[in-house]
PDB file of N, CA and C in Angstrom:
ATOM      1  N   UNK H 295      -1.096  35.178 -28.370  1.00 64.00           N
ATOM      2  CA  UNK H 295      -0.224  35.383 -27.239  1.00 64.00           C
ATOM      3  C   UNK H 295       0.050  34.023 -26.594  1.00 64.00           C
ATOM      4  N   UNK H 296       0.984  33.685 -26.290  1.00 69.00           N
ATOM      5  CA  UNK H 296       1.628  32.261 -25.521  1.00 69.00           C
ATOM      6  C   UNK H 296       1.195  32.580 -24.279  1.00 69.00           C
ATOM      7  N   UNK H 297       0.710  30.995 -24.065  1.00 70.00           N
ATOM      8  CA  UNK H 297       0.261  30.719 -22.654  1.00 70.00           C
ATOM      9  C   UNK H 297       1.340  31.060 -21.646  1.00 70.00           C
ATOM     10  N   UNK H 298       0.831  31.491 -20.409  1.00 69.00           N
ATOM     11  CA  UNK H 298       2.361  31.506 -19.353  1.00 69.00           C
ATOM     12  C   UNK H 298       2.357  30.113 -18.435  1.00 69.00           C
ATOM     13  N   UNK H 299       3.066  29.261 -18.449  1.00 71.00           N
ATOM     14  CA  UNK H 299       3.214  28.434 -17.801  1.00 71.00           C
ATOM     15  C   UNK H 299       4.069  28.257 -16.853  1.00 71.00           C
ATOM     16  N   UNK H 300       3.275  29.116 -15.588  1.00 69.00           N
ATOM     17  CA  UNK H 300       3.630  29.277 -14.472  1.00 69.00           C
ATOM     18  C   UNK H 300       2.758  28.161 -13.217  1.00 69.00           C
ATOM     19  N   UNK H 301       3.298  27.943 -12.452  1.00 68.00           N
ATOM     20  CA  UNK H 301       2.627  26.914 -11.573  1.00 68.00           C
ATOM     21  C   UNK H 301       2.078  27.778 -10.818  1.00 68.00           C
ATOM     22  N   UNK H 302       0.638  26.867 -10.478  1.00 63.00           N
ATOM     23  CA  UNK H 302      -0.313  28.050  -9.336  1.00 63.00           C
ATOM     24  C   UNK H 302       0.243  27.759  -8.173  1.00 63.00           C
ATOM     25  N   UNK H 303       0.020  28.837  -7.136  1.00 65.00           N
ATOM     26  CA  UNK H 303       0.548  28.840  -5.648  1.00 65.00           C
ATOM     27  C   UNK H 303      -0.734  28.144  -4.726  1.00 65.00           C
ATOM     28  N   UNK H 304      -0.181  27.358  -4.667  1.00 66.00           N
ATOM     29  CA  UNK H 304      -1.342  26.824  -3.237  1.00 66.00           C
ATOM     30  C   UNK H 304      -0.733  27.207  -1.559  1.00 66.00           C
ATOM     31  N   UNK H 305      -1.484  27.939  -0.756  1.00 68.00           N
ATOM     32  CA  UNK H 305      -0.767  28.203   0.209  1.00 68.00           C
ATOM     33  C   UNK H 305      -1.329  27.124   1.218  1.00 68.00           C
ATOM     34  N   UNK H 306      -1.993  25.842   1.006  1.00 67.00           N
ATOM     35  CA  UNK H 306      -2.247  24.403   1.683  1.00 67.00           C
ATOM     36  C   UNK H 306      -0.756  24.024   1.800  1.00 67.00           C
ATOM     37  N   UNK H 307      -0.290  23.831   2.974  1.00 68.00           N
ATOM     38  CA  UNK H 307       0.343  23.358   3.668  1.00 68.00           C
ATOM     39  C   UNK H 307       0.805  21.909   3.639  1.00 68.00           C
ATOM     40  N   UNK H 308       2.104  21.352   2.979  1.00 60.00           N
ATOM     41  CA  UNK H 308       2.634  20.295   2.409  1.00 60.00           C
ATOM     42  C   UNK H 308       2.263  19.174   3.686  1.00 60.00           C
ATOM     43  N   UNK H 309       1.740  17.852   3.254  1.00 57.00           N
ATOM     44  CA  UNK H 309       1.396  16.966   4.086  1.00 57.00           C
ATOM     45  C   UNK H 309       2.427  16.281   4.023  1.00 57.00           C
ATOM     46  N   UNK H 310       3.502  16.022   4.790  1.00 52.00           N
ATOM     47  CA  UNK H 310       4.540  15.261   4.694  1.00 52.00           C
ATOM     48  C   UNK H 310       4.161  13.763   4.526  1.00 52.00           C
ATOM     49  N   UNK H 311       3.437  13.256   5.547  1.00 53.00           N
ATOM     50  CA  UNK H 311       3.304  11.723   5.481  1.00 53.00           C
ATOM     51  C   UNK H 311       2.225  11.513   4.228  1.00 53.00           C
ATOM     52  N   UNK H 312       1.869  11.957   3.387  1.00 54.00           N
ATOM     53  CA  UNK H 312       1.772  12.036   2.073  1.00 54.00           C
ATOM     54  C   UNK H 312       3.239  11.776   0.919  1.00 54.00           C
ATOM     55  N   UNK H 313       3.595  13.319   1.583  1.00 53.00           N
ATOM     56  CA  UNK H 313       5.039  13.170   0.782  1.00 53.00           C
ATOM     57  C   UNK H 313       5.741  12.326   0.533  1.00 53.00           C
ATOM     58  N   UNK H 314       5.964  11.651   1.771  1.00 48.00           N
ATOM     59  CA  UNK H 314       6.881  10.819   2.209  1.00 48.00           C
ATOM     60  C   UNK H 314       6.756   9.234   2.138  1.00 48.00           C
ATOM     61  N   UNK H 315       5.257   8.691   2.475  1.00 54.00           N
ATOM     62  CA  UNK H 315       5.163   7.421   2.396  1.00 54.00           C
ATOM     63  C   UNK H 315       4.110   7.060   1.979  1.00 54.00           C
ATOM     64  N   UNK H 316       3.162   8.072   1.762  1.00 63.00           N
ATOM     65  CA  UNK H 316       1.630   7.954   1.332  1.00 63.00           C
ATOM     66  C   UNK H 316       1.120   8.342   2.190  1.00 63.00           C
ATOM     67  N   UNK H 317      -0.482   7.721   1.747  1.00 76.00           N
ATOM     68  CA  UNK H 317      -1.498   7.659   3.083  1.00 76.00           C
ATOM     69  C   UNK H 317      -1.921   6.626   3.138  1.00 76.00           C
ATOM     70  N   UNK H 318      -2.441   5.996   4.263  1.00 82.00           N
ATOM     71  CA  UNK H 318      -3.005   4.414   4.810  1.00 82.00           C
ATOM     72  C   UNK H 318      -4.633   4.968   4.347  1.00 82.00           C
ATOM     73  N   UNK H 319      -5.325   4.295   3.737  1.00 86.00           N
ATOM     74  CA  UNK H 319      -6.736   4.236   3.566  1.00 86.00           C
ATOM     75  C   UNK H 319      -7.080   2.618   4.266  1.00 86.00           C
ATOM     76  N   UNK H 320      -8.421   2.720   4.348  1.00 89.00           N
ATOM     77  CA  UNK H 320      -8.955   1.451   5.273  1.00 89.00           C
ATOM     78  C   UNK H 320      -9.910   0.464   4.048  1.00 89.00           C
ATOM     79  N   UNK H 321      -9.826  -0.912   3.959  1.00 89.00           N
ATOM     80  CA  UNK H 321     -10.482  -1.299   3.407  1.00 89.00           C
ATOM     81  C   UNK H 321     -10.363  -2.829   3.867  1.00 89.00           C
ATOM     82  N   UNK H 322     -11.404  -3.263   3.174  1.00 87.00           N
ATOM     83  CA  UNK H 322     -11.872  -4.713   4.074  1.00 87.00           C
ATOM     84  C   UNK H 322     -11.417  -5.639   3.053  1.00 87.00           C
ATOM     85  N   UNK H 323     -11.281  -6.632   4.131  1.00 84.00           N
ATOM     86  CA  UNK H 323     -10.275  -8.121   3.663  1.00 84.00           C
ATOM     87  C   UNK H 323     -10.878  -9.447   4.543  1.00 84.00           C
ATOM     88  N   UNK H 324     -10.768 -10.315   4.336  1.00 81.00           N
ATOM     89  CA  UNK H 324     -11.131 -11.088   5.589  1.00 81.00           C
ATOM     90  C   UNK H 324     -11.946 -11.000   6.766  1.00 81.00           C
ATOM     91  N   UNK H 325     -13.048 -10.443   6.187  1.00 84.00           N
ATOM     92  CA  UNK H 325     -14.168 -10.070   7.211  1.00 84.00           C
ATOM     93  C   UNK H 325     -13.484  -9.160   7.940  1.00 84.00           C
ATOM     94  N   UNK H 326     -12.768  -8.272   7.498  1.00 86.00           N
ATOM     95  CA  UNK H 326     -12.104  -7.160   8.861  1.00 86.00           C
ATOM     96  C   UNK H 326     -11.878  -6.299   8.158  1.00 86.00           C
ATOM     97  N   UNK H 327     -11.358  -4.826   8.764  1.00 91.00           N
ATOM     98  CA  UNK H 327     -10.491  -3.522   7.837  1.00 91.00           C
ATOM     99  C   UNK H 327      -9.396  -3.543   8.194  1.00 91.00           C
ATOM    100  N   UNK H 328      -8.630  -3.162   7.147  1.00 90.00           N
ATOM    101  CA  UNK H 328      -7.041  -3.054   7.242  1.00 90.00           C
ATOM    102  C   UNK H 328      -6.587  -1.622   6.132  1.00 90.00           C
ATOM    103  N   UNK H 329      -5.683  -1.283   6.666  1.00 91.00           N
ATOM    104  CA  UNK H 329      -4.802  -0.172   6.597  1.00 91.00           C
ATOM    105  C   UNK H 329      -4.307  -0.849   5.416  1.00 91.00           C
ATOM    106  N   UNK H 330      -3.634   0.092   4.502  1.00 92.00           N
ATOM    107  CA  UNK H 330      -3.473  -0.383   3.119  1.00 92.00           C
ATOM    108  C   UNK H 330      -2.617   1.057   2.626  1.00 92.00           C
ATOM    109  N   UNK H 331      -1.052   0.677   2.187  1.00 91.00           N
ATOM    110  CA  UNK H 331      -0.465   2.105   1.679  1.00 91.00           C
ATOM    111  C   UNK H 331       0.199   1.371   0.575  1.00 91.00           C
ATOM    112  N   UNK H 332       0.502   2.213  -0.237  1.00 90.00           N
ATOM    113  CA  UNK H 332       1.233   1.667  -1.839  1.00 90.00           C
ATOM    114  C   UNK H 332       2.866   2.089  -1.266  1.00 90.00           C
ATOM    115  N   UNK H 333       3.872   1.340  -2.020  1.00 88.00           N
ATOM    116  CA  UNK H 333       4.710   1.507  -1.629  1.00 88.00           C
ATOM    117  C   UNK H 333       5.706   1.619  -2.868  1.00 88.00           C
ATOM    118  N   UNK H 334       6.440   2.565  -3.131  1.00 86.00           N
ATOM    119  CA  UNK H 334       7.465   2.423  -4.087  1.00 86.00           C
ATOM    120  C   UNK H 334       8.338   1.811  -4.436  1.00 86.00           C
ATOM    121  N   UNK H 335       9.056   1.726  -5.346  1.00 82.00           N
ATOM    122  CA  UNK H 335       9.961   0.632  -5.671  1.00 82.00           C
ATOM    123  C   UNK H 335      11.002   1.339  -4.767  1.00 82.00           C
ATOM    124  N   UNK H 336      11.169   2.110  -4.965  1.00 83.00           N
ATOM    125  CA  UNK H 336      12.533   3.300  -4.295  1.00 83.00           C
ATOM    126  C   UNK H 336      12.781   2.713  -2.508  1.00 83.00           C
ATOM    127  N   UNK H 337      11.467   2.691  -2.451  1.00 73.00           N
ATOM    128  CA  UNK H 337      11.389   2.612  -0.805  1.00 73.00           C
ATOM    129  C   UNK H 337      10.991   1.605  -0.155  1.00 73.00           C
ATOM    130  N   UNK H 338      11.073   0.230  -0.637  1.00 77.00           N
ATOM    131  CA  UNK H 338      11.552  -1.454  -0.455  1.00 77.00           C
ATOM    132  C   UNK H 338      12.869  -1.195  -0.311  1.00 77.00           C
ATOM    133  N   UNK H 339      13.186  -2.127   0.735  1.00 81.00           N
ATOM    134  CA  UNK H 339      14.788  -1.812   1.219  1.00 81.00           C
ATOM    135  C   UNK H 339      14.903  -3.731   1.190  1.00 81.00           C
ATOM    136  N   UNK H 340      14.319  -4.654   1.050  1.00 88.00           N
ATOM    137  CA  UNK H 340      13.945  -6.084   0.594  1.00 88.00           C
ATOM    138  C   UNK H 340      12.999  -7.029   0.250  1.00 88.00           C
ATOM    139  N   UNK H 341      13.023  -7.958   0.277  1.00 92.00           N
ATOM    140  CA  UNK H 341      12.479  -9.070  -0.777  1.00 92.00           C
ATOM    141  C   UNK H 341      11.274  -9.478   0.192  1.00 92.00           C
ATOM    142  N   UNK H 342      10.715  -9.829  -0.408  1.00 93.00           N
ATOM    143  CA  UNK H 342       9.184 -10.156   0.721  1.00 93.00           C
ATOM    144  C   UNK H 342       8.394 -11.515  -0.253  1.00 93.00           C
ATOM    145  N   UNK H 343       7.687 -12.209   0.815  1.00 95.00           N
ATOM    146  CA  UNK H 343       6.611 -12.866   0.085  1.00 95.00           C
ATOM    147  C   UNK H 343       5.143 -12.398   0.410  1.00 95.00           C
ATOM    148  N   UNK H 344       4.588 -12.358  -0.609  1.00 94.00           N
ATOM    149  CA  UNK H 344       3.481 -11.946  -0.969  1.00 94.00           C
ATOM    150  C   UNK H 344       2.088 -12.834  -0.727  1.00 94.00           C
ATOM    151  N   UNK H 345       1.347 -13.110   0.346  1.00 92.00           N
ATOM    152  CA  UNK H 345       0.764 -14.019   0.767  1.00 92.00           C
ATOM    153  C   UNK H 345      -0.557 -14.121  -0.595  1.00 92.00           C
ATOM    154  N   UNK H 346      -1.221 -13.877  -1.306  1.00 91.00           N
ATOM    155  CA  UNK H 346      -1.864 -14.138  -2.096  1.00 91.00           C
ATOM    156  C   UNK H 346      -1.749 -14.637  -3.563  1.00 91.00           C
ATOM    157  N   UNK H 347      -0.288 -15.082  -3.743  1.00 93.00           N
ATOM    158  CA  UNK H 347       0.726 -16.001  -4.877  1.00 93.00           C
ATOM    159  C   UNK H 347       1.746 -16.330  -4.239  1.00 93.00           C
ATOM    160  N   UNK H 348       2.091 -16.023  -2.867  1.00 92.00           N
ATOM    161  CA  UNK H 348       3.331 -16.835  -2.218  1.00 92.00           C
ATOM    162  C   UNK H 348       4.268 -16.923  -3.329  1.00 92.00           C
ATOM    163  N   UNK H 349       4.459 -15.409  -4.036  1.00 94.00           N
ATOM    164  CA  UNK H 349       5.637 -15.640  -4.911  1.00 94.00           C
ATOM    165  C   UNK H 349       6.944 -14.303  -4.337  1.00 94.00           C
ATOM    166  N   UNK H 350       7.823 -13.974  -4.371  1.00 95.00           N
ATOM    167  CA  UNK H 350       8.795 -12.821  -3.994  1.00 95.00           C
ATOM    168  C   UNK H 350       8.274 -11.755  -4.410  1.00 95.00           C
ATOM    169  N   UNK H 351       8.389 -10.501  -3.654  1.00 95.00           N
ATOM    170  CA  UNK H 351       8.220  -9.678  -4.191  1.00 95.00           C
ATOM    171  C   UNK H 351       9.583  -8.974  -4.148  1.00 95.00           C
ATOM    172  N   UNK H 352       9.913  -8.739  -5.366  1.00 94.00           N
ATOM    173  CA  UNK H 352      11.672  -8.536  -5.125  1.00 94.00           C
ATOM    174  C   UNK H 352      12.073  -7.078  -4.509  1.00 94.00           C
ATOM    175  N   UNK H 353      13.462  -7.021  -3.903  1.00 92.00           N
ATOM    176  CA  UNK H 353      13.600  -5.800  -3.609  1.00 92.00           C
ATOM    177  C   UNK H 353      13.784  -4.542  -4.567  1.00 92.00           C
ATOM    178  N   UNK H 354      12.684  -3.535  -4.481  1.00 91.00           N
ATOM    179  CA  UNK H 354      13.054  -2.484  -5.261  1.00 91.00           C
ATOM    180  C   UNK H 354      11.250  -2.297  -6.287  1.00 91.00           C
ATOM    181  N   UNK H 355      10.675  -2.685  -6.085  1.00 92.00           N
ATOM    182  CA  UNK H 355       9.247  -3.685  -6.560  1.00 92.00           C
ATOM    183  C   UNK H 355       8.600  -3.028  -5.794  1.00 92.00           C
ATOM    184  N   UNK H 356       7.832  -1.598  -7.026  1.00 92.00           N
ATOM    185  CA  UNK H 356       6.419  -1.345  -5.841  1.00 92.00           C
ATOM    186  C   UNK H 356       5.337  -2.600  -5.520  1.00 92.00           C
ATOM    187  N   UNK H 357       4.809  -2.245  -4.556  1.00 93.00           N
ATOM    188  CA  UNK H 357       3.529  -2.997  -3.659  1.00 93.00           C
ATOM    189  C   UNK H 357       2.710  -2.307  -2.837  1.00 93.00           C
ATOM    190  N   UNK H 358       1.749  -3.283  -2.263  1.00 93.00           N
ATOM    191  CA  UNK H 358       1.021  -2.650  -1.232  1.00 93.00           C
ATOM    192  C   UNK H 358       1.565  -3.305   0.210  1.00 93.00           C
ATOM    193  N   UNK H 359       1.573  -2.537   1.190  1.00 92.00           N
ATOM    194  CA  UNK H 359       1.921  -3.121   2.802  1.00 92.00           C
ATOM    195  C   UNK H 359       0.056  -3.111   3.415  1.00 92.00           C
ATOM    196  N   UNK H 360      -0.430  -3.835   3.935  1.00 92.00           N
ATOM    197  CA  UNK H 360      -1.684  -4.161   4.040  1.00 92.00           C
ATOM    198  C   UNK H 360      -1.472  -4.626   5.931  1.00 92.00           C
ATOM    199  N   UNK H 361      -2.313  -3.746   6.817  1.00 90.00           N
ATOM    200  CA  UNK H 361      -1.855  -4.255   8.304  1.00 90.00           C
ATOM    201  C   UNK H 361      -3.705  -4.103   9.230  1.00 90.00           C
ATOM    202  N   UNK H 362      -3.913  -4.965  10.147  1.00 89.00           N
ATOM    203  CA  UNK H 362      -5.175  -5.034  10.318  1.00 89.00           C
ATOM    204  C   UNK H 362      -5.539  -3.083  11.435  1.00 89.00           C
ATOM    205  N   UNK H 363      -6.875  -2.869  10.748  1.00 87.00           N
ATOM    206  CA  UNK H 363      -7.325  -1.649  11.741  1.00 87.00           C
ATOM    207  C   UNK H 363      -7.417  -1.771  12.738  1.00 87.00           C
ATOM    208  N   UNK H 364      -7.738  -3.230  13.187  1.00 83.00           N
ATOM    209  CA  UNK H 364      -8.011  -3.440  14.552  1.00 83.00           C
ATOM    210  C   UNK H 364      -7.063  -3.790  15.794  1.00 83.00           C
ATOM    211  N   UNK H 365      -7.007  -3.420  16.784  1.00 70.00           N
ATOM    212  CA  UNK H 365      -5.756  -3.195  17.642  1.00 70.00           C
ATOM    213  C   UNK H 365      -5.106  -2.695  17.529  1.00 70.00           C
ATOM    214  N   UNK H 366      -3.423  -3.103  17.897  1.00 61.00           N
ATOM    215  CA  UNK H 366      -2.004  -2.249  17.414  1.00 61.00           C
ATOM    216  C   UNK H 366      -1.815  -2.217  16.277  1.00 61.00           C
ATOM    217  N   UNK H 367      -1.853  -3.625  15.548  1.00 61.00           N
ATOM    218  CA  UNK H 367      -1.300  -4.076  14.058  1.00 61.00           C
ATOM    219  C   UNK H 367       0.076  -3.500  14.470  1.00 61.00           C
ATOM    220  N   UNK H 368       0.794  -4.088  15.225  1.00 70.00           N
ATOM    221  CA  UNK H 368       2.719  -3.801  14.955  1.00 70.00           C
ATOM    222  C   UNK H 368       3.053  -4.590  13.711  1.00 70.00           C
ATOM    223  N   UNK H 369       4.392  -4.311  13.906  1.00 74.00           N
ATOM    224  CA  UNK H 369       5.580  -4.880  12.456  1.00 74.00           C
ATOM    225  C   UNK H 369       4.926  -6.046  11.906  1.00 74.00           C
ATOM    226  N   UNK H 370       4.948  -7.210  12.966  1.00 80.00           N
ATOM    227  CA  UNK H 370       4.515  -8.474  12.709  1.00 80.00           C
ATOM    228  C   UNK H 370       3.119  -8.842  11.883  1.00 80.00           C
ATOM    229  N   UNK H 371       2.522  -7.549  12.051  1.00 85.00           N
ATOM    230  CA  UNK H 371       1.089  -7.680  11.566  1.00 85.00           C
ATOM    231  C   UNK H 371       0.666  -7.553  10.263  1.00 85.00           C
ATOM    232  N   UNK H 372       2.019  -6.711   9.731  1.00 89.00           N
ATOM    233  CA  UNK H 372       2.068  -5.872   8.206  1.00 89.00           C
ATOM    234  C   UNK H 372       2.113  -7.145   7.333  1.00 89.00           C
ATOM    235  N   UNK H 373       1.228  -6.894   6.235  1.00 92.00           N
ATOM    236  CA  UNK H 373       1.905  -7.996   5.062  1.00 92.00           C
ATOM    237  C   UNK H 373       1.721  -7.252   3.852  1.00 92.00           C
ATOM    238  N   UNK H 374       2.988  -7.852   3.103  1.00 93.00           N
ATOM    239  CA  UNK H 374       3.304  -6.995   1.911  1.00 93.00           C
ATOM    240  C   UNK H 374       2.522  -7.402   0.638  1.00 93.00           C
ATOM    241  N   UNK H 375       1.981  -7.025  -0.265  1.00 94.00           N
ATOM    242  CA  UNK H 375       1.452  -7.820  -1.181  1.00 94.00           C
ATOM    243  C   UNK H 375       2.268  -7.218  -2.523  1.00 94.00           C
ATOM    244  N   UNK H 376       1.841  -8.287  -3.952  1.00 95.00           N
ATOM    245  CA  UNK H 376       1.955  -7.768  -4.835  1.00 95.00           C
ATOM    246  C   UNK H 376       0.549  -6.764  -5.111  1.00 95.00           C
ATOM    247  N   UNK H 377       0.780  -5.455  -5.918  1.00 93.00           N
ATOM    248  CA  UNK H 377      -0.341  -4.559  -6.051  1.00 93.00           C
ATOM    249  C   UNK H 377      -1.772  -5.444  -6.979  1.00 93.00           C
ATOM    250  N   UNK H 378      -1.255  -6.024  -8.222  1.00 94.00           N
ATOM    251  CA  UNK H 378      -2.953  -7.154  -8.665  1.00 94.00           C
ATOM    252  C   UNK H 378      -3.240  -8.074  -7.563  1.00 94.00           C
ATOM    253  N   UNK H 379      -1.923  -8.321  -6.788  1.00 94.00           N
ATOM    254  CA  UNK H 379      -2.389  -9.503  -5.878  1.00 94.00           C
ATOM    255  C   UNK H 379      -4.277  -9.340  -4.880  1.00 94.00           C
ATOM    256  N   UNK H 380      -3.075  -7.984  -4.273  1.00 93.00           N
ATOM    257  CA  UNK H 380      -4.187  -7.144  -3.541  1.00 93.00           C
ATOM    258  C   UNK H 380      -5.838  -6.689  -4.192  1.00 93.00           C
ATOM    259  N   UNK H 381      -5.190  -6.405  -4.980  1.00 92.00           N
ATOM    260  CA  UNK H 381      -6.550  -5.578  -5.965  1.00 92.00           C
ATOM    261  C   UNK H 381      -7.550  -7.182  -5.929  1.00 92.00           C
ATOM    262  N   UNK H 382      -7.142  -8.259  -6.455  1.00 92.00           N
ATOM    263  CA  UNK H 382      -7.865  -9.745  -6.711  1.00 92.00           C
ATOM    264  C   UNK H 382      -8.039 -10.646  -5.422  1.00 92.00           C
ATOM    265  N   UNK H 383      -8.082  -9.710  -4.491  1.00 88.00           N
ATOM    266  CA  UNK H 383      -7.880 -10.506  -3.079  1.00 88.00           C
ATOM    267  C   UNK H 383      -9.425 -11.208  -2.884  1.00 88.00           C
ATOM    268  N   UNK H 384     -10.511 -10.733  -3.418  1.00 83.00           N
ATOM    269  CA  UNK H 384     -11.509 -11.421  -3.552  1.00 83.00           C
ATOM    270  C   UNK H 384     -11.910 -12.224  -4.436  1.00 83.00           C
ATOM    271  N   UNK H 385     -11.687 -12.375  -5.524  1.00 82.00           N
ATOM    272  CA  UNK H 385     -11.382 -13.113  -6.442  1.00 82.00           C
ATOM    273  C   UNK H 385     -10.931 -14.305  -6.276  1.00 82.00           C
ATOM    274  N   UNK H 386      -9.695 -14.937  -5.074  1.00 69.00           N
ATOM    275  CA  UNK H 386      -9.079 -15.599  -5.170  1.00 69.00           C
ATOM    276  C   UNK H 386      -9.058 -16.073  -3.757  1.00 69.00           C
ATOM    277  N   UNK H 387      -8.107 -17.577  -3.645  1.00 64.00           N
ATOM    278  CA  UNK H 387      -8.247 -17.942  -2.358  1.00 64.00           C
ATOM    279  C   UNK H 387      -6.530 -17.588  -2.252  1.00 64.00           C
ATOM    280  N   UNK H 388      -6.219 -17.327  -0.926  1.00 58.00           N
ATOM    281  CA  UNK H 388      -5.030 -17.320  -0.769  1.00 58.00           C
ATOM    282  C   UNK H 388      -3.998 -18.822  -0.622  1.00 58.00           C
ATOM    283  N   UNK H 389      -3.270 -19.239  -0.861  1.00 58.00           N
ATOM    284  CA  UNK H 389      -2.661 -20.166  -0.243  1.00 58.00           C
ATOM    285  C   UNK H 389      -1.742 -20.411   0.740  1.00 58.00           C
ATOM    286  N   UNK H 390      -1.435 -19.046   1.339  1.00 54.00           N
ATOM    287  CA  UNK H 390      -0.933 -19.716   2.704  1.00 54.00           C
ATOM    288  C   UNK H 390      -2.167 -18.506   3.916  1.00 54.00           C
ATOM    289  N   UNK H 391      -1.267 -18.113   4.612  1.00 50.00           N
ATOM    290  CA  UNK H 391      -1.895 -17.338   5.819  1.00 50.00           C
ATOM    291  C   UNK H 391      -2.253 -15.909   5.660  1.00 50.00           C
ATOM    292  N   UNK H 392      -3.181 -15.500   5.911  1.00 51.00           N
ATOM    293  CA  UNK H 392      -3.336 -13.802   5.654  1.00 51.00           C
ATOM    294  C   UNK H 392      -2.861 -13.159   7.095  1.00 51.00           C
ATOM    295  N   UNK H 393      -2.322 -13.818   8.246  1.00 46.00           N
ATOM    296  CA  UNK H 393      -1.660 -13.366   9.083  1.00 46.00           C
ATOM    297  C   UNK H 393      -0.389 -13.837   9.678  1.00 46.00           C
TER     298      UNK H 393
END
């Protein structure tokens, strides 16, 4: 008899800011924690530099947006990385500013 390949019903309740942009998890950088969401290529709207190769990250180019836990962390605070950049952030020294 053939399998039915029907999708199961979950009646859990769709997390939009999942849906939509991810989720921020916390992880440490620079003796501090920072907020950390992956970002799609889809949903770069431009070109960024990437403080841990100070190379472009072009528009359209998933990444990570990386912003400190502590305080507000507004706009100014966010920095975009490339995704190995991030992942090798200990590994490596940065060459310009991590803020």
């Amino acid at each position: 008899m053939p399998r039915a390949n029907r999708r199961r019903r979950d009646d859990a309740p769709l997390n939009l800011d999942r849906a939509v942009g991810g989720t921020a998890r916390r992880e440490m950088y620079a003796g501090g924690e920072w907020f950390v969401r992956r970002v799609t290529g889809s949903g770069s709207t431009r070109a960024y530099l990437c403080p841990g190769c100070q190379q472009n990250i072009p528009t359209g180019t998933p990444h990570v947006v990386a912003w400190p836990a502590e305080g507000m962390g507004g706009l100014d605070d966010r920095r975009h990385w490339h995704t190995p950049c991030w992942e090798a952030r200990d590994r490596r020294h940065t060459r310009g500013a991590i803020r």
